[in-house]
mmCIF file of C-alpha atoms in Angstrom:
data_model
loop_
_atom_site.group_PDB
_atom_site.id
_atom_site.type_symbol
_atom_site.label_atom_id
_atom_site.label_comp_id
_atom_site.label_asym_id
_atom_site.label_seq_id
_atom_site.Cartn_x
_atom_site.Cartn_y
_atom_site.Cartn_z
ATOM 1 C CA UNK A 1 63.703 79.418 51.902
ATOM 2 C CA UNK A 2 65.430 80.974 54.540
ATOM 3 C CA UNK A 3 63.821 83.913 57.038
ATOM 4 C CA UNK A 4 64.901 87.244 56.232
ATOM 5 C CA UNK A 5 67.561 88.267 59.396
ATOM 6 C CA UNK A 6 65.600 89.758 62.307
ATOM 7 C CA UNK A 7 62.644 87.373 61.431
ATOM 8 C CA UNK A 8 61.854 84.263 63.613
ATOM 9 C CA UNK A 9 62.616 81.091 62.075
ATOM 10 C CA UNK A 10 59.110 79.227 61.396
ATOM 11 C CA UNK A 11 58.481 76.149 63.197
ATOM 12 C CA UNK A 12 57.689 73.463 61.111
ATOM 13 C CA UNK A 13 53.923 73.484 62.472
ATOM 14 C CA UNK A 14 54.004 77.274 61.953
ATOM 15 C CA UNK A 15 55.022 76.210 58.054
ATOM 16 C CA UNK A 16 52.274 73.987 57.823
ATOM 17 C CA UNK A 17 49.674 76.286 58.968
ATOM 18 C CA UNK A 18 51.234 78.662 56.603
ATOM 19 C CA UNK A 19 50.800 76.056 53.880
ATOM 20 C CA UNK A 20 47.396 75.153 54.891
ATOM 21 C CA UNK A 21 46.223 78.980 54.247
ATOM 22 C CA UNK A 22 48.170 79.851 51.341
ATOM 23 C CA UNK A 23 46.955 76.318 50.051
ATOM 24 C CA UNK A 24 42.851 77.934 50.748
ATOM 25 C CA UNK A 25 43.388 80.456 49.241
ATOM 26 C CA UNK A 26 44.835 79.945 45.878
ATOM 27 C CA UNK A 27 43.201 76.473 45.449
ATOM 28 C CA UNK A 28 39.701 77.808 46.723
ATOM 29 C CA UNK A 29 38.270 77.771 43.436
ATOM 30 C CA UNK A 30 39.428 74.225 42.350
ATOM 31 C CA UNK A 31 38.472 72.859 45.614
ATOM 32 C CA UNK A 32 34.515 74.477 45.333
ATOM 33 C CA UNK A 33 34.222 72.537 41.870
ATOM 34 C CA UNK A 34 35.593 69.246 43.424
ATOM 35 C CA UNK A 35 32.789 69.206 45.739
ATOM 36 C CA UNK A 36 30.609 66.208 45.950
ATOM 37 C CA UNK A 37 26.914 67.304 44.614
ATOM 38 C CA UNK A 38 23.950 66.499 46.384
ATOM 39 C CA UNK A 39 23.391 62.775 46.260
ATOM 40 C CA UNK A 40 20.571 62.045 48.368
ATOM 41 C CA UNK A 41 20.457 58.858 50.883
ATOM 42 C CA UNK A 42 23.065 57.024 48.113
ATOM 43 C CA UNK A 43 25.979 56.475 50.264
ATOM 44 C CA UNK A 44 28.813 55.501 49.182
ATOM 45 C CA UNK A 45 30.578 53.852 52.177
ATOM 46 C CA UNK A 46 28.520 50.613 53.058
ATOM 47 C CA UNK A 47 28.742 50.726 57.020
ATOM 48 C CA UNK A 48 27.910 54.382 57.032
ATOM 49 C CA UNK A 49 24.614 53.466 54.902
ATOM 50 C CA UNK A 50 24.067 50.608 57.279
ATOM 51 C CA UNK A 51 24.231 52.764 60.272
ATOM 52 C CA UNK A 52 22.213 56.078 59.231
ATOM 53 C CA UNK A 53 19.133 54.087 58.386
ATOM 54 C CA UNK A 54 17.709 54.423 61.401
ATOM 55 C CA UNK A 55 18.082 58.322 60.839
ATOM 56 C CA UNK A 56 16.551 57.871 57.543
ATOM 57 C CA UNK A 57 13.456 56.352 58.893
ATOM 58 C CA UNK A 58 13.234 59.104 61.680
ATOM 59 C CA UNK A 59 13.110 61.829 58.796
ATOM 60 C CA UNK A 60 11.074 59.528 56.585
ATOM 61 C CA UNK A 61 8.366 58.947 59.577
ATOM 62 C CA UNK A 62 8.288 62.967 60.641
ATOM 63 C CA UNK A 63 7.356 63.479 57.212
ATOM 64 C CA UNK A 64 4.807 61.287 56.610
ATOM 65 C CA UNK A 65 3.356 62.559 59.800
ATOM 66 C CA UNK A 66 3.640 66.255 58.798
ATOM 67 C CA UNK A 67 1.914 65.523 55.041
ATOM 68 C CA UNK A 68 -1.188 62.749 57.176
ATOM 69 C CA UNK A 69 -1.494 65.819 59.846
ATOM 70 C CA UNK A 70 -1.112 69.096 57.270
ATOM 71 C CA UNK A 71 0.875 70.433 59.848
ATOM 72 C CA UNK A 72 4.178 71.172 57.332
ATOM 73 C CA UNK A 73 7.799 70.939 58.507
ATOM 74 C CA UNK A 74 9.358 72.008 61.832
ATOM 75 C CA UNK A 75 11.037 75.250 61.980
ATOM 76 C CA UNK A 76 14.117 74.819 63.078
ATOM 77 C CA UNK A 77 16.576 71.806 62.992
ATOM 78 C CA UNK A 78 19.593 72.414 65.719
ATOM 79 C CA UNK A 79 22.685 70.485 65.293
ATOM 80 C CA UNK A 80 26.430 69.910 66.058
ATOM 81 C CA UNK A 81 29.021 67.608 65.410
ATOM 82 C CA UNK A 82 31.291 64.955 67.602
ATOM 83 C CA UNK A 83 33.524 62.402 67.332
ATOM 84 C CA UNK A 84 33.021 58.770 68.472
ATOM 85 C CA UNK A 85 33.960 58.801 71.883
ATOM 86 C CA UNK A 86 32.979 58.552 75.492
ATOM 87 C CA UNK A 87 33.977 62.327 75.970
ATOM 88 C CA UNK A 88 31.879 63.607 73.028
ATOM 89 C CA UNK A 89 28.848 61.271 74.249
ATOM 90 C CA UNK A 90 28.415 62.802 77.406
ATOM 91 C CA UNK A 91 28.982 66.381 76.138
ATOM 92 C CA UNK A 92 25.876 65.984 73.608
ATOM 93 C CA UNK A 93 23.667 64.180 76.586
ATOM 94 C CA UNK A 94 23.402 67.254 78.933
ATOM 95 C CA UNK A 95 23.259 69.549 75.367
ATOM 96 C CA UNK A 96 20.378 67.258 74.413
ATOM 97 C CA UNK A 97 18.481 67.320 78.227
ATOM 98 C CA UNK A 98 19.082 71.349 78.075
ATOM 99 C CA UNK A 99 17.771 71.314 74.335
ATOM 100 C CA UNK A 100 14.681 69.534 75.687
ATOM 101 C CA UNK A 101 14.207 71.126 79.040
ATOM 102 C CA UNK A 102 14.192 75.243 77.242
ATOM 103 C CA UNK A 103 11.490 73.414 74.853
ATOM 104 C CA UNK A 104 13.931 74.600 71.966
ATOM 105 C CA UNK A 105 11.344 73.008 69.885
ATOM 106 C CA UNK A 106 12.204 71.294 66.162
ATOM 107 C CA UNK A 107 14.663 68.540 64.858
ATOM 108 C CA UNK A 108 17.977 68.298 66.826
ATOM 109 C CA UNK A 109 20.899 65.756 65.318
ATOM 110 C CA UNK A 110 24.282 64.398 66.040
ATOM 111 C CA UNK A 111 26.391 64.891 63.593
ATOM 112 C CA UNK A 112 29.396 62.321 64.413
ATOM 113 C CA UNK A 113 32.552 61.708 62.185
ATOM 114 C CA UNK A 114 35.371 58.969 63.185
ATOM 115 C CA UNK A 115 33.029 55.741 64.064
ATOM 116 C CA UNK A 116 34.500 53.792 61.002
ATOM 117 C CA UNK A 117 38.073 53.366 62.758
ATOM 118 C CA UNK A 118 36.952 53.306 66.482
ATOM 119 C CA UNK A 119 36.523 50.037 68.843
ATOM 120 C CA UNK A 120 33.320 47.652 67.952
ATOM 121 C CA UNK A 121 30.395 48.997 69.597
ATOM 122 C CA UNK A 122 31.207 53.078 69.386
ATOM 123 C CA UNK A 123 28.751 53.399 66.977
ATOM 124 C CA UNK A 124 25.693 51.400 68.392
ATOM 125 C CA UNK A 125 26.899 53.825 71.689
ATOM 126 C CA UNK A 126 26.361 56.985 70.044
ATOM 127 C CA UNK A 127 22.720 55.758 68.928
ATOM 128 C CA UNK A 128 21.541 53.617 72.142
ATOM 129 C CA UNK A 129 22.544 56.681 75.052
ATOM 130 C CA UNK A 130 19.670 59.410 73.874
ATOM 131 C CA UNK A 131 17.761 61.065 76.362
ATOM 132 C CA UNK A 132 13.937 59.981 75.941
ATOM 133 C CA UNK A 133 11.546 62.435 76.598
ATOM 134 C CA UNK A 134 7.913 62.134 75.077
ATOM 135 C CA UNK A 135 8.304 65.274 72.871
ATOM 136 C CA UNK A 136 11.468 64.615 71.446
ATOM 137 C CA UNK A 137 10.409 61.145 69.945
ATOM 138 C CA UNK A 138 10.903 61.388 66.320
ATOM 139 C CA UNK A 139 12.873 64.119 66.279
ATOM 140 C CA UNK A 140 16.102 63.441 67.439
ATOM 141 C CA UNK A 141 19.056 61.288 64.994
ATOM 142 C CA UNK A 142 22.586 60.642 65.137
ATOM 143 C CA UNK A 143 23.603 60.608 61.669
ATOM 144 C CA UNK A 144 27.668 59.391 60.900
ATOM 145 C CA UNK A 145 29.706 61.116 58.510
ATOM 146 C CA UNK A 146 33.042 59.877 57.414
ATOM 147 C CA UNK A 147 36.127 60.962 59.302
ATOM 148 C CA UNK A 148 37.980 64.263 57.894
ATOM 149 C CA UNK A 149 40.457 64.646 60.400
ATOM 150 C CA UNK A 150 43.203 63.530 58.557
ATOM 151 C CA UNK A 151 44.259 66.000 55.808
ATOM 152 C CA UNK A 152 45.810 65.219 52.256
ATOM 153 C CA UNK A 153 49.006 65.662 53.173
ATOM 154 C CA UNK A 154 48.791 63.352 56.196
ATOM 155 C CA UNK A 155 49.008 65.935 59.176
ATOM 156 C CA UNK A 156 46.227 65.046 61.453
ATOM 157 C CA UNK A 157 43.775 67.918 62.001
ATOM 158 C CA UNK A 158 40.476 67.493 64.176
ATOM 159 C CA UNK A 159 39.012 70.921 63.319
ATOM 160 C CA UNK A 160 38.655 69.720 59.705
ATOM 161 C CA UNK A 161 35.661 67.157 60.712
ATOM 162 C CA UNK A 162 32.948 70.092 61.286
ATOM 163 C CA UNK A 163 32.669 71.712 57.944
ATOM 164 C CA UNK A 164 33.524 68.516 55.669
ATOM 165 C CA UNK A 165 31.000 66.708 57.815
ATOM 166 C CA UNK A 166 28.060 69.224 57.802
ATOM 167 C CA UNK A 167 28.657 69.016 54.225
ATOM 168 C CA UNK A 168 28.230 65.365 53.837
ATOM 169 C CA UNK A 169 25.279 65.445 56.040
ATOM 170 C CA UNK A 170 23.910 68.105 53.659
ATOM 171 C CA UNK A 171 24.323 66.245 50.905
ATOM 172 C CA UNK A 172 23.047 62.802 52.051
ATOM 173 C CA UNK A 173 19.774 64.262 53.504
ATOM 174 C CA UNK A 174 16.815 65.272 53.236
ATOM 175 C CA UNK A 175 16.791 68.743 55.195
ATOM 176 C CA UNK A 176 13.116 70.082 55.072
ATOM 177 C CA UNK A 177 12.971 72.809 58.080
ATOM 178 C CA UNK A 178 13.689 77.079 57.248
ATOM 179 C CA UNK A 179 16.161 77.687 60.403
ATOM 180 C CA UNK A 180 19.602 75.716 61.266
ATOM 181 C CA UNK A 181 20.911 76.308 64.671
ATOM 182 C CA UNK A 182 24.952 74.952 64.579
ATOM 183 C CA UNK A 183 26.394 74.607 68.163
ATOM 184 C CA UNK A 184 29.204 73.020 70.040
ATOM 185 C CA UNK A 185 28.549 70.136 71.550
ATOM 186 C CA UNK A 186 29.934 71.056 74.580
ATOM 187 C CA UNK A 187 27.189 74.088 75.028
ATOM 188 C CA UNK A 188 24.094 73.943 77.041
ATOM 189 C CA UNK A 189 20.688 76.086 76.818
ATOM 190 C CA UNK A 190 19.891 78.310 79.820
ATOM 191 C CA UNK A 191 16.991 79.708 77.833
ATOM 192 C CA UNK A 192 15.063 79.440 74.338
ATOM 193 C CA UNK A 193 17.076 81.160 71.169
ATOM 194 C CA UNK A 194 15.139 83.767 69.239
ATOM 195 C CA UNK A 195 14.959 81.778 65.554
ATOM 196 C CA UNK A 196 11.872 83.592 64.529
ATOM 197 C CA UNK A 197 14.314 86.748 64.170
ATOM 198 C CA UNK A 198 16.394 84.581 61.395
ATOM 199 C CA UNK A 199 15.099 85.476 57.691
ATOM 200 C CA UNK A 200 17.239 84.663 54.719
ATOM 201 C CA UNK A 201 20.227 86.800 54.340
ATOM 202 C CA UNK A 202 20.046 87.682 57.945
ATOM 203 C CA UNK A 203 21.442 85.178 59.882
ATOM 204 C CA UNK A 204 22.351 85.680 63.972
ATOM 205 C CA UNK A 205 24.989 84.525 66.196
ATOM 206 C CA UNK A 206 26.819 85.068 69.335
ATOM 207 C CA UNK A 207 29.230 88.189 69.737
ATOM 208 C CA UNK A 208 32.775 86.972 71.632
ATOM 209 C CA UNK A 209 34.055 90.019 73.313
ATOM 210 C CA UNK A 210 37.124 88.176 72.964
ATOM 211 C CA UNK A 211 37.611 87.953 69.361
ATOM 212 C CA UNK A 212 36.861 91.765 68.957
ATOM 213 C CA UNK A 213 40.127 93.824 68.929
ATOM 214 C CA UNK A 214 42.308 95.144 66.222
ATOM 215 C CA UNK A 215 45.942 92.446 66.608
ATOM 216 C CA UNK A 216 43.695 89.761 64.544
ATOM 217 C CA UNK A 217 44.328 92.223 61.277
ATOM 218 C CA UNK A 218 43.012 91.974 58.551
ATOM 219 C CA UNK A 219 40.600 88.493 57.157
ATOM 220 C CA UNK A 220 41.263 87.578 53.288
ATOM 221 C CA UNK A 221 38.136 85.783 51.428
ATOM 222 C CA UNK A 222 38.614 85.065 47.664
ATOM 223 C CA UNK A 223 35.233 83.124 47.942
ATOM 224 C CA UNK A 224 33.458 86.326 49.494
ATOM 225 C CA UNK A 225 30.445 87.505 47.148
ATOM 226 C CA UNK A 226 33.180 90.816 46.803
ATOM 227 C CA UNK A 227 36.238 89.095 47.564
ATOM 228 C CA UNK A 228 38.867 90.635 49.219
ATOM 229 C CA UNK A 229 40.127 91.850 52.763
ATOM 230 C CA UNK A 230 38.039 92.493 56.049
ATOM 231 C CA UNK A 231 38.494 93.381 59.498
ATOM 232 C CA UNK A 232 38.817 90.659 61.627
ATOM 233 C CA UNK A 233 36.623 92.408 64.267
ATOM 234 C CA UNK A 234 33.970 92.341 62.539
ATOM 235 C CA UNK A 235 33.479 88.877 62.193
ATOM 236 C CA UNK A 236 33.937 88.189 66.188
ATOM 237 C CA UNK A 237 30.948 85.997 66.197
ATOM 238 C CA UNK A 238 30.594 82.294 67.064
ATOM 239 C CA UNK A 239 28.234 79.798 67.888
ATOM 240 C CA UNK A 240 24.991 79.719 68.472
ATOM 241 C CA UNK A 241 25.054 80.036 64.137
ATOM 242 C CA UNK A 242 21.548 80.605 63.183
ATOM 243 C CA UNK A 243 21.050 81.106 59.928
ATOM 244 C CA UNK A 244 18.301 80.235 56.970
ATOM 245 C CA UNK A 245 18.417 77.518 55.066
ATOM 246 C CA UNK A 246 19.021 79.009 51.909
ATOM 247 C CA UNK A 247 22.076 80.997 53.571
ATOM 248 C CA UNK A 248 23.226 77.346 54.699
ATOM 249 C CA UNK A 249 23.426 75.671 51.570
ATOM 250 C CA UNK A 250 25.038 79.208 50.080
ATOM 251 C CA UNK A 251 27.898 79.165 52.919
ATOM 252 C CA UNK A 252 28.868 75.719 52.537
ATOM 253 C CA UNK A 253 30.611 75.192 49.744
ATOM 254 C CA UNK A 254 32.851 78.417 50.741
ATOM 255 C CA UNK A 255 33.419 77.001 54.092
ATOM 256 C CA UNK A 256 34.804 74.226 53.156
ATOM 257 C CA UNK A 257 37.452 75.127 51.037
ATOM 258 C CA UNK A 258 38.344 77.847 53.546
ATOM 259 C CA UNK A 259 39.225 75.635 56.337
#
């Protein structure tokens, strides 16, 4: 269809993007019921089974501690996701040291998508280099998720891996703390975050100055609880996501669709 006269002509990535949100939007619905429900540990994809064992145990073992002890389950369970690469591995090591050295406190995983196509040995890389501090043993994991970055339609888009990840994780899990902390990996702690202020349907984040002003118009959410249109200003917030786990499992099967 061609651009009215006066308009820019849209470049083909433009178009896609386009496509992409229009695509959301009026699938949204369709693409919440096609959802995978909560399965467990039964994983599908026998090399991801084979490598999150080891993760499986960890949470297995912490539990079995908690129930011989009394002492119930941690609080809080920070996490973020990566690919399988050098670059991501070093990002989550000083994340993990900082994690450790503000005594964050809790469970803290990897969440890593793309191991199934990289080089032999990624994966066993992204387990072996941990930091190892007494406190942390048993409860740390890197747990793999399939690789999302390649959309439907073919077009190749990284983004996709955080949200259809989380969700697998979600699903193939056994999450037992109250407060999830999301971050980037590329983030590190200067100081201990306030999770004791997080209750359900009051989650916190971070407030980006930069995200704040009135050119990013107007936000559209069929999935909303009152669907409709919001200003874009007032969801200038990013990560650190803290939020309840009740409010987690509500949020992601909107998210997802809305990526």
């Amino acid at each position: 269809e061609a651009a009215p006269a006066g308009s820019p002509a849209k470049t083909p990535a433009a178009a896609r993007t386009s496509k992409r949100k229009a695509d959301s939007v009026v699938n949204a619905a369709e693409k919440v019921n096609a959802l995978p429900p909560s399965t467990g540990r039964d994983e599908v994809d026998p090399l991801l089974k084979q490598w999150n064992v080891p993760y499986h145990q960890t949470r297995r073992a912490l539990r079995a501690s908690q129930e011989q002890s009394g002492t119930g389950p941690l609080h809080t369970h920070t996490f973020y996701t990566v690919d399988c690469t050098h670059h991501s591995l070093w990002q989550v090591l000083a994340l993990e040291m900082s994690w450790e050295r503000v005594q964050q406190g809790g469970f803290i995983s990897r969440v890593i998508s793309g191991c199934g196509k990289a080089k032999p040995g990624k994966p066993e890389m992204m387990t072996r280099n941990v930091f190892q501090r007494e406190t942390s043993k048993g409860k740390f994991g890197s747990f793999f998720a399939p690789d999302f970055s390649v959309l439907p339609d073919g077009e190749y888009y990284a983004p996709y891996n955080r949200p259809n990840g989380v969700w697998y994780w979600l699903n193939h899990t056994d999450l037992t703390e109250a407060v999830f902390v999301l971050l980037d990996p590329d983030m590190l702690y200067m100081r201990r975050l306030n999770v004791e202020a997080v209750r359900p349907g009051r989650p916190h984040a971070q407030y980006y100055a930069y995200m704040d002003f009135q050119k990013l118009g107007e936000y559209d959410c069929p999935l909303c609880a009152k669907p409709g249109s919001f200003p874009r200003k007032d969801y200038a917030v990013g990560p650190p996501w803290m939020l309840h786990v009740d409010d987690f499992r509500k949020v992601m099967p909107t998210w997802v669709p809305l990526v």
